PDB file of C-alpha atoms in Angstrom:
ATOM      1  CA  MET A 247     -34.972 -49.547 -36.979  1.00  0.00           C
ATOM      2  CA  ASP A 248     -32.261 -51.996 -37.989  1.00  0.00           C
ATOM      3  CA  VAL A 249     -28.899 -50.383 -37.068  1.00  0.00           C
ATOM      4  CA  SER A 250     -26.777 -52.891 -38.908  1.00  0.00           C
ATOM      5  CA  PRO A 251     -26.629 -50.721 -42.129  1.00  0.00           C
ATOM      6  CA  ILE A 252     -25.371 -47.756 -39.996  1.00  0.00           C
ATOM      7  CA  LEU A 253     -22.678 -49.937 -38.374  1.00  0.00           C
ATOM      8  CA  ILE A 254     -21.635 -51.504 -41.658  1.00  0.00           C
ATOM      9  CA  SER A 255     -21.447 -48.143 -43.384  1.00  0.00           C
ATOM     10  CA  MET A 256     -19.413 -46.507 -40.552  1.00  0.00           C
ATOM     11  CA  LYS A 257     -17.088 -49.555 -40.378  1.00  0.00           C
ATOM     12  CA  THR A 258     -16.664 -49.559 -44.156  1.00  0.00           C
ATOM     13  CA  ALA A 259     -16.083 -45.754 -44.390  1.00  0.00           C
ATOM     14  CA  SER A 260     -13.605 -45.809 -41.474  1.00  0.00           C
ATOM     15  CA  VAL A 261     -11.450 -48.558 -43.000  1.00  0.00           C
ATOM     16  CA  THR A 262     -11.813 -46.978 -46.450  1.00  0.00           C
ATOM     17  CA  ILE A 263     -10.554 -43.585 -45.354  1.00  0.00           C
ATOM     18  CA  VAL A 264      -7.454 -45.069 -43.837  1.00  0.00           C
ATOM     19  CA  ILE A 265      -6.595 -46.922 -47.038  1.00  0.00           C
ATOM     20  CA  THR A 266      -7.621 -44.067 -49.293  1.00  0.00           C
ATOM     21  CA  PHE A 267      -5.799 -41.484 -47.269  1.00  0.00           C
ATOM     22  CA  PHE A 268      -2.402 -43.080 -47.527  1.00  0.00           C
ATOM     23  CA  LEU A 269      -2.832 -44.281 -51.124  1.00  0.00           C
ATOM     24  CA  GLY A 270      -4.128 -40.863 -52.247  1.00  0.00           C
ATOM     25  CA  VAL A 271      -1.272 -38.919 -50.590  1.00  0.00           C
ATOM     26  CA  ALA A 272       1.352 -41.322 -51.957  1.00  0.00           C
ATOM     27  CA  ALA A 273      -0.086 -41.173 -55.468  1.00  0.00           C
ATOM     28  CA  ALA A 274      -0.366 -37.389 -55.370  1.00  0.00           C
ATOM     29  CA  ARG A 275       3.267 -37.069 -54.215  1.00  0.00           C
ATOM     30  CA  TRP A 276       4.393 -39.374 -56.966  1.00  0.00           C
ATOM     31  CA  VAL A 277       2.418 -37.673 -59.733  1.00  0.00           C
ATOM     32  CA  VAL A 278       3.498 -34.155 -58.701  1.00  0.00           C
ATOM     33  CA  GLY A 279       7.159 -35.330 -58.684  1.00  0.00           C
ATOM     34  CA  LEU A 280       7.020 -36.675 -62.250  1.00  0.00           C
ATOM     35  CA  ARG A 281       9.244 -34.760 -64.627  1.00  0.00           C
ATOM     36  CA  SER A 282       7.511 -35.779 -67.824  1.00  0.00           C
ATOM     37  CA  LYS A 283       4.399 -33.672 -68.472  1.00  0.00           C
ATOM     38  CA  HIS A 284       2.908 -36.267 -70.775  1.00  0.00           C
ATOM     39  CA  LEU A 285       3.386 -39.099 -68.294  1.00  0.00           C
ATOM     40  CA  ARG A 286       1.890 -36.854 -65.540  1.00  0.00           C
ATOM     41  CA  THR A 287      -1.181 -36.223 -67.701  1.00  0.00           C
ATOM     42  CA  ILE A 288      -1.674 -39.877 -68.506  1.00  0.00           C
ATOM     43  CA  MET A 289      -1.282 -41.056 -64.873  1.00  0.00           C
ATOM     44  CA  ASP A 290      -3.492 -38.274 -63.626  1.00  0.00           C
ATOM     45  CA  GLY A 291      -6.211 -39.391 -66.037  1.00  0.00           C
ATOM     46  CA  LEU A 292      -5.968 -43.069 -64.985  1.00  0.00           C
ATOM     47  CA  LEU A 293      -6.019 -42.257 -61.227  1.00  0.00           C
ATOM     48  CA  THR A 294      -8.961 -39.884 -61.748  1.00  0.00           C
ATOM     49  CA  LEU A 295     -10.922 -42.232 -64.039  1.00  0.00           C
ATOM     50  CA  PRO A 296     -13.118 -43.822 -61.286  1.00  0.00           C
ATOM     51  CA  LEU A 297     -14.354 -40.303 -60.447  1.00  0.00           C
ATOM     52  CA  VAL A 298     -15.976 -39.841 -63.893  1.00  0.00           C
ATOM     53  CA  LEU A 299     -17.038 -43.422 -64.522  1.00  0.00           C
ATOM     54  CA  PRO A 300     -20.547 -44.460 -63.490  1.00  0.00           C
ATOM     55  CA  PRO A 301     -20.187 -46.301 -60.174  1.00  0.00           C
ATOM     56  CA  THR A 302     -21.906 -49.344 -61.723  1.00  0.00           C
ATOM     57  CA  VAL A 303     -19.184 -49.499 -64.403  1.00  0.00           C
ATOM     58  CA  ALA A 304     -16.502 -49.311 -61.704  1.00  0.00           C
ATOM     59  CA  GLY A 305     -18.307 -52.115 -59.891  1.00  0.00           C
ATOM     60  CA  PHE A 306     -18.445 -54.147 -63.056  1.00  0.00           C
ATOM     61  CA  PHE A 307     -14.651 -53.907 -63.458  1.00  0.00           C
ATOM     62  CA  LEU A 308     -14.165 -54.864 -59.824  1.00  0.00           C
ATOM     63  CA  LEU A 309     -16.539 -57.850 -60.190  1.00  0.00           C
ATOM     64  CA  TYR A 310     -14.711 -58.884 -63.325  1.00  0.00           C
ATOM     65  CA  ILE A 311     -11.328 -58.844 -61.440  1.00  0.00           C
ATOM     66  CA  PHE A 312     -12.393 -60.050 -57.981  1.00  0.00           C
ATOM     67  CA  GLY A 313     -15.203 -62.409 -58.856  1.00  0.00           C
ATOM     68  CA  VAL A 314     -14.979 -66.054 -57.788  1.00  0.00           C
ATOM     69  CA  LYS A 315     -14.189 -67.175 -61.372  1.00  0.00           C
ATOM     70  CA  ARG A 316     -11.900 -64.220 -62.098  1.00  0.00           C
ATOM     71  CA  PRO A 317      -8.045 -64.028 -61.728  1.00  0.00           C
ATOM     72  CA  VAL A 318      -7.680 -62.201 -58.368  1.00  0.00           C
ATOM     73  CA  GLY A 319     -10.815 -63.502 -56.792  1.00  0.00           C
ATOM     74  CA  GLU A 320     -10.018 -67.093 -57.746  1.00  0.00           C
ATOM     75  CA  PHE A 321      -6.475 -66.720 -56.438  1.00  0.00           C
ATOM     76  CA  PHE A 322      -7.698 -65.545 -53.001  1.00  0.00           C
ATOM     77  CA  LEU A 323     -10.325 -68.317 -52.890  1.00  0.00           C
ATOM     78  CA  ASN A 324      -7.864 -71.117 -53.855  1.00  0.00           C
ATOM     79  CA  TYR A 325      -4.844 -70.037 -51.788  1.00  0.00           C
ATOM     80  CA  PHE A 326      -6.396 -68.256 -48.795  1.00  0.00           C
ATOM     81  CA  GLY A 327      -9.852 -69.729 -48.738  1.00  0.00           C
ATOM     82  CA  TYR A 328     -11.372 -66.225 -48.810  1.00  0.00           C
ATOM     83  CA  LYS A 329     -14.093 -65.000 -51.177  1.00  0.00           C
ATOM     84  CA  ILE A 330     -13.859 -61.243 -51.785  1.00  0.00           C
ATOM     85  CA  ALA A 331     -16.970 -60.834 -53.903  1.00  0.00           C
ATOM     86  CA  PHE A 332     -20.223 -60.444 -51.926  1.00  0.00           C
ATOM     87  CA  SER A 333     -18.370 -60.074 -48.647  1.00  0.00           C
ATOM     88  CA  TRP A 334     -17.844 -57.151 -46.304  1.00  0.00           C
ATOM     89  CA  SER A 335     -14.401 -56.683 -47.732  1.00  0.00           C
ATOM     90  CA  ALA A 336     -16.027 -56.013 -51.106  1.00  0.00           C
ATOM     91  CA  THR A 337     -17.838 -52.992 -49.600  1.00  0.00           C
ATOM     92  CA  VAL A 338     -14.465 -51.563 -48.621  1.00  0.00           C
ATOM     93  CA  LEU A 339     -12.974 -52.368 -51.971  1.00  0.00           C
ATOM     94  CA  ALA A 340     -15.826 -50.581 -53.813  1.00  0.00           C
ATOM     95  CA  ALA A 341     -15.802 -47.579 -51.519  1.00  0.00           C
ATOM     96  CA  THR A 342     -11.979 -47.305 -51.787  1.00  0.00           C
ATOM     97  CA  VAL A 343     -12.029 -47.308 -55.530  1.00  0.00           C
ATOM     98  CA  VAL A 344     -14.680 -44.711 -55.825  1.00  0.00           C
ATOM     99  CA  ALA A 345     -13.408 -42.429 -52.987  1.00  0.00           C
ATOM    100  CA  PHE A 346      -9.679 -42.598 -54.008  1.00  0.00           C
ATOM    101  CA  PRO A 347      -9.828 -39.993 -56.803  1.00  0.00           C
ATOM    102  CA  LEU A 348     -11.294 -37.418 -54.419  1.00  0.00           C
ATOM    103  CA  MET A 349      -8.477 -37.939 -51.976  1.00  0.00           C
ATOM    104  CA  TYR A 350      -5.878 -38.018 -54.748  1.00  0.00           C
ATOM    105  CA  ARG A 351      -7.105 -34.846 -56.450  1.00  0.00           C
ATOM    106  CA  SER A 352      -7.338 -32.871 -53.172  1.00  0.00           C
ATOM    107  CA  ALA A 353      -3.902 -33.924 -52.075  1.00  0.00           C
ATOM    108  CA  ARG A 354      -2.422 -33.222 -55.456  1.00  0.00           C
ATOM    109  CA  GLY A 355      -4.016 -29.778 -55.541  1.00  0.00           C
ATOM    110  CA  ALA A 356      -2.732 -29.005 -52.047  1.00  0.00           C
ATOM    111  CA  PHE A 357       0.817 -30.078 -52.955  1.00  0.00           C
ATOM    112  CA  GLU A 358       0.808 -28.003 -56.110  1.00  0.00           C
ATOM    113  CA  GLN A 359      -0.190 -24.918 -54.149  1.00  0.00           C
ATOM    114  CA  VAL A 360       2.808 -25.083 -51.853  1.00  0.00           C
ATOM    115  CA  ASP A 361       5.132 -22.196 -52.552  1.00  0.00           C
ATOM    116  CA  GLU A 362       7.948 -23.463 -54.869  1.00  0.00           C
ATOM    117  CA  ASN A 363      10.375 -20.972 -53.269  1.00  0.00           C
ATOM    118  CA  LEU A 364      10.133 -23.014 -50.069  1.00  0.00           C
ATOM    119  CA  ILE A 365      10.922 -26.191 -51.960  1.00  0.00           C
ATOM    120  CA  PHE A 366      13.921 -24.538 -53.729  1.00  0.00           C
ATOM    121  CA  ALA A 367      15.158 -23.195 -50.437  1.00  0.00           C
ATOM    122  CA  GLY A 368      14.935 -26.676 -48.947  1.00  0.00           C
ATOM    123  CA  ARG A 369      17.029 -28.126 -51.847  1.00  0.00           C
ATOM    124  CA  THR A 370      19.555 -25.268 -51.442  1.00  0.00           C
ATOM    125  CA  LEU A 371      19.934 -26.263 -47.738  1.00  0.00           C
ATOM    126  CA  GLY A 372      20.679 -29.823 -48.818  1.00  0.00           C
ATOM    127  CA  LEU A 373      17.439 -31.478 -47.786  1.00  0.00           C
ATOM    128  CA  SER A 374      16.549 -34.704 -49.539  1.00  0.00           C
ATOM    129  CA  GLU A 375      13.328 -35.013 -51.480  1.00  0.00           C
ATOM    130  CA  ARG A 376      11.848 -37.076 -48.674  1.00  0.00           C
ATOM    131  CA  GLU A 377      12.806 -34.442 -46.097  1.00  0.00           C
ATOM    132  CA  ILE A 378      11.333 -31.682 -48.365  1.00  0.00           C
ATOM    133  CA  PHE A 379       8.077 -33.633 -48.542  1.00  0.00           C
ATOM    134  CA  TRP A 380       7.718 -34.220 -44.812  1.00  0.00           C
ATOM    135  CA  LYS A 381       9.169 -30.906 -43.536  1.00  0.00           C
ATOM    136  CA  ILE A 382       7.889 -28.478 -46.216  1.00  0.00           C
ATOM    137  CA  MET A 383       5.234 -29.900 -48.470  1.00  0.00           C
ATOM    138  CA  MET A 384       3.130 -31.895 -46.135  1.00  0.00           C
ATOM    139  CA  PRO A 385       2.926 -29.247 -43.302  1.00  0.00           C
ATOM    140  CA  ASN A 386       1.850 -26.586 -45.794  1.00  0.00           C
ATOM    141  CA  ALA A 387      -0.636 -28.887 -47.539  1.00  0.00           C
ATOM    142  CA  VAL A 388      -2.292 -30.322 -44.388  1.00  0.00           C
ATOM    143  CA  PRO A 389      -5.592 -28.287 -44.659  1.00  0.00           C
ATOM    144  CA  GLY A 390      -6.169 -29.350 -48.262  1.00  0.00           C
ATOM    145  CA  VAL A 391      -5.224 -32.939 -47.573  1.00  0.00           C
ATOM    146  CA  LEU A 392      -7.587 -33.090 -44.600  1.00  0.00           C
ATOM    147  CA  SER A 393     -10.332 -31.561 -46.655  1.00  0.00           C
ATOM    148  CA  GLY A 394      -9.884 -34.287 -49.209  1.00  0.00           C
ATOM    149  CA  GLY A 395      -9.985 -36.837 -46.483  1.00  0.00           C
ATOM    150  CA  VAL A 396     -13.267 -35.589 -45.189  1.00  0.00           C
ATOM    151  CA  LEU A 397     -14.744 -35.625 -48.661  1.00  0.00           C
ATOM    152  CA  ALA A 398     -13.373 -39.127 -49.384  1.00  0.00           C
ATOM    153  CA  PHE A 399     -14.882 -40.338 -46.129  1.00  0.00           C
ATOM    154  CA  ALA A 400     -18.314 -39.087 -47.045  1.00  0.00           C
ATOM    155  CA  ARG A 401     -18.036 -40.482 -50.549  1.00  0.00           C
ATOM    156  CA  GLY A 402     -17.142 -43.892 -49.199  1.00  0.00           C
ATOM    157  CA  LEU A 403     -20.022 -43.725 -46.769  1.00  0.00           C
ATOM    158  CA  GLY A 404     -22.483 -42.945 -49.547  1.00  0.00           C
ATOM    159  CA  GLU A 405     -21.250 -45.403 -52.157  1.00  0.00           C
ATOM    160  CA  PHE A 406     -24.083 -47.310 -53.805  1.00  0.00           C
ATOM    161  CA  GLY A 407     -23.547 -48.494 -57.428  1.00  0.00           C
ATOM    162  CA  ALA A 408     -20.134 -50.159 -57.158  1.00  0.00           C
ATOM    163  CA  THR A 409     -21.047 -51.664 -53.817  1.00  0.00           C
ATOM    164  CA  ALA A 410     -24.272 -53.175 -55.219  1.00  0.00           C
ATOM    165  CA  MET A 411     -22.307 -54.727 -58.114  1.00  0.00           C
ATOM    166  CA  ILE A 412     -19.457 -56.445 -56.235  1.00  0.00           C
ATOM    167  CA  ALA A 413     -20.800 -56.749 -52.592  1.00  0.00           C
ATOM    168  CA  GLY A 414     -24.483 -57.224 -53.235  1.00  0.00           C
ATOM    169  CA  ASN A 415     -27.200 -56.223 -50.841  1.00  0.00           C
ATOM    170  CA  ILE A 416     -26.984 -58.852 -48.087  1.00  0.00           C
ATOM    171  CA  ALA A 417     -28.783 -57.844 -44.882  1.00  0.00           C
ATOM    172  CA  GLY A 418     -26.462 -57.683 -41.895  1.00  0.00           C
ATOM    173  CA  LYS A 419     -23.409 -58.270 -44.073  1.00  0.00           C
ATOM    174  CA  THR A 420     -22.983 -55.903 -47.048  1.00  0.00           C
ATOM    175  CA  ARG A 421     -26.135 -53.778 -46.748  1.00  0.00           C
ATOM    176  CA  THR A 422     -24.854 -50.266 -46.220  1.00  0.00           C
ATOM    177  CA  LEU A 423     -26.981 -47.102 -45.615  1.00  0.00           C
ATOM    178  CA  PRO A 424     -27.585 -46.320 -49.303  1.00  0.00           C
ATOM    179  CA  LEU A 425     -28.524 -49.939 -50.006  1.00  0.00           C
ATOM    180  CA  ALA A 426     -30.755 -49.975 -46.908  1.00  0.00           C
ATOM    181  CA  ILE A 427     -32.568 -46.858 -48.256  1.00  0.00           C
ATOM    182  CA  TYR A 428     -33.031 -48.537 -51.646  1.00  0.00           C
ATOM    183  CA  SER A 429     -34.325 -51.787 -50.031  1.00  0.00           C
ATOM    184  CA  ALA A 430     -36.744 -49.869 -47.747  1.00  0.00           C
ATOM    185  CA  VAL A 431     -38.177 -47.898 -50.674  1.00  0.00           C
ATOM    186  CA  SER A 432     -38.465 -51.086 -52.750  1.00  0.00           C
ATOM    187  CA  ALA A 433     -40.398 -52.728 -49.948  1.00  0.00           C
ATOM    188  CA  GLY A 434     -42.643 -49.662 -49.534  1.00  0.00           C
ATOM    189  CA  ASP A 435     -41.333 -48.952 -46.033  1.00  0.00           C
ATOM    190  CA  MET A 436     -40.998 -45.175 -46.407  1.00  0.00           C
ATOM    191  CA  ASP A 437     -40.739 -44.578 -42.614  1.00  0.00           C
ATOM    192  CA  LYS A 438     -37.615 -46.707 -42.453  1.00  0.00           C
ATOM    193  CA  ALA A 439     -36.250 -45.077 -45.579  1.00  0.00           C
ATOM    194  CA  TRP A 440     -36.778 -41.641 -44.090  1.00  0.00           C
ATOM    195  CA  ASP A 441     -34.861 -42.651 -40.992  1.00  0.00           C
ATOM    196  CA  TYR A 442     -31.865 -43.759 -42.984  1.00  0.00           C
ATOM    197  CA  VAL A 443     -32.126 -40.731 -45.260  1.00  0.00           C
ATOM    198  CA  ALA A 444     -32.075 -38.428 -42.238  1.00  0.00           C
ATOM    199  CA  ILE A 445     -28.879 -40.044 -41.041  1.00  0.00           C
ATOM    200  CA  ILE A 446     -27.183 -39.650 -44.407  1.00  0.00           C
ATOM    201  CA  VAL A 447     -28.270 -36.001 -44.645  1.00  0.00           C
ATOM    202  CA  VAL A 448     -26.842 -35.183 -41.201  1.00  0.00           C
ATOM    203  CA  ILE A 449     -23.522 -36.876 -42.020  1.00  0.00           C
ATOM    204  CA  SER A 450     -23.386 -35.066 -45.398  1.00  0.00           C
ATOM    205  CA  PHE A 451     -24.069 -31.726 -43.755  1.00  0.00           C
ATOM    206  CA  LEU A 452     -21.306 -32.257 -41.214  1.00  0.00           C
ATOM    207  CA  THR A 453     -19.020 -33.241 -44.091  1.00  0.00           C
ATOM    208  CA  VAL A 454     -19.683 -29.945 -45.802  1.00  0.00           C
ATOM    209  CA  VAL A 455     -19.017 -28.085 -42.594  1.00  0.00           C
ATOM    210  CA  GLY A 456     -15.780 -29.933 -42.218  1.00  0.00           C
ATOM    211  CA  MET A 457     -14.713 -29.247 -45.783  1.00  0.00           C
ATOM    212  CA  ASN A 458     -15.463 -25.531 -45.396  1.00  0.00           C
ATOM    213  CA  TYR A 459     -13.480 -25.436 -42.158  1.00  0.00           C
ATOM    214  CA  PHE A 460     -10.391 -26.996 -43.724  1.00  0.00           C
ATOM    215  CA  SER A 461     -10.755 -25.023 -46.904  1.00  0.00           C
ATOM    216  CA  GLY A 462     -10.834 -21.807 -44.861  1.00  0.00           C
ATOM    217  CA  LYS A 463      -7.693 -22.800 -43.012  1.00  0.00           C
ATOM    218  CA  GLU A 464      -6.039 -23.512 -46.312  1.00  0.00           C
ATOM    219  CA  LYS A 465      -6.872 -20.078 -47.745  1.00  0.00           C
ATOM    220  CA  LYS A 466      -5.648 -18.366 -44.554  1.00  0.00           C
ATOM    221  CA  GLN A 467      -2.381 -20.321 -44.703  1.00  0.00           C
ATOM    222  CA  ALA A 468      -1.957 -19.336 -48.381  1.00  0.00           C
ATOM    223  CA  LYS A 469      -2.469 -15.686 -47.537  1.00  0.00           C
ATOM    224  CA  ARG A 470       0.071 -15.867 -44.789  1.00  0.00           C
ATOM    225  CA  GLY A 471       2.465 -17.468 -47.131  1.00  0.00           C
ATOM    226  CA  GLN A 472       2.017 -14.708 -49.742  1.00  0.00           C
ATOM    227  CA  ARG A 473       2.565 -11.991 -47.103  1.00  0.00           C
ATOM    228  CA  HIS A 474       5.677 -13.815 -45.978  1.00  0.00           C
ATOM    229  CA  VAL A 475       7.085 -13.964 -49.526  1.00  0.00           C
ATOM    230  CA  SER A 476       6.274 -10.352 -50.233  1.00  0.00           C
TER     231      SER A 476
END
């Protein structure tokens, strides 16, 4: 069995989760802090849009932006000599765009569940908004944020449609596990396809276990907070 799709997928998902984690947490913090309800609704819709769009549509937009003859793609090619489309970087780009909404929504939900009394108390004590975030919001939201990170990692690992559009299906370069499964089935090699499917299923199962673990910790933490308040 060719292990390159496994290595490419793990490498892509690992880089993707680092980018997605920090972007998702930062975006969630910003949206939660918006005073305008209408602006919050609009920004939430824009940031969540890749979650509801078909992956091929998201990939189409990425290809339109980062293609060789397109604004950003042409800029990178002319000034840095680097082609984004149909490169390994494109697999990271596609996985990041598709996985980002899951990280963002999970982080935002976790921040919104933090007891407001704790935030008000922090402001009363003279803490800055940055201190409130790092000393109050983030510690209380850690289980939910980590749960979103696990989910985003799995989503990045299993990305297919957007990756196929902007990165292609180049063996040893951009062929991730989902693309390897598709290629094996197309070639009639069902044994190889089953091998890759088994790997994806195991990773997905471990992801569900991880999500349940962090979700359980989040619920226990919320119950402790309610007892403390009462």
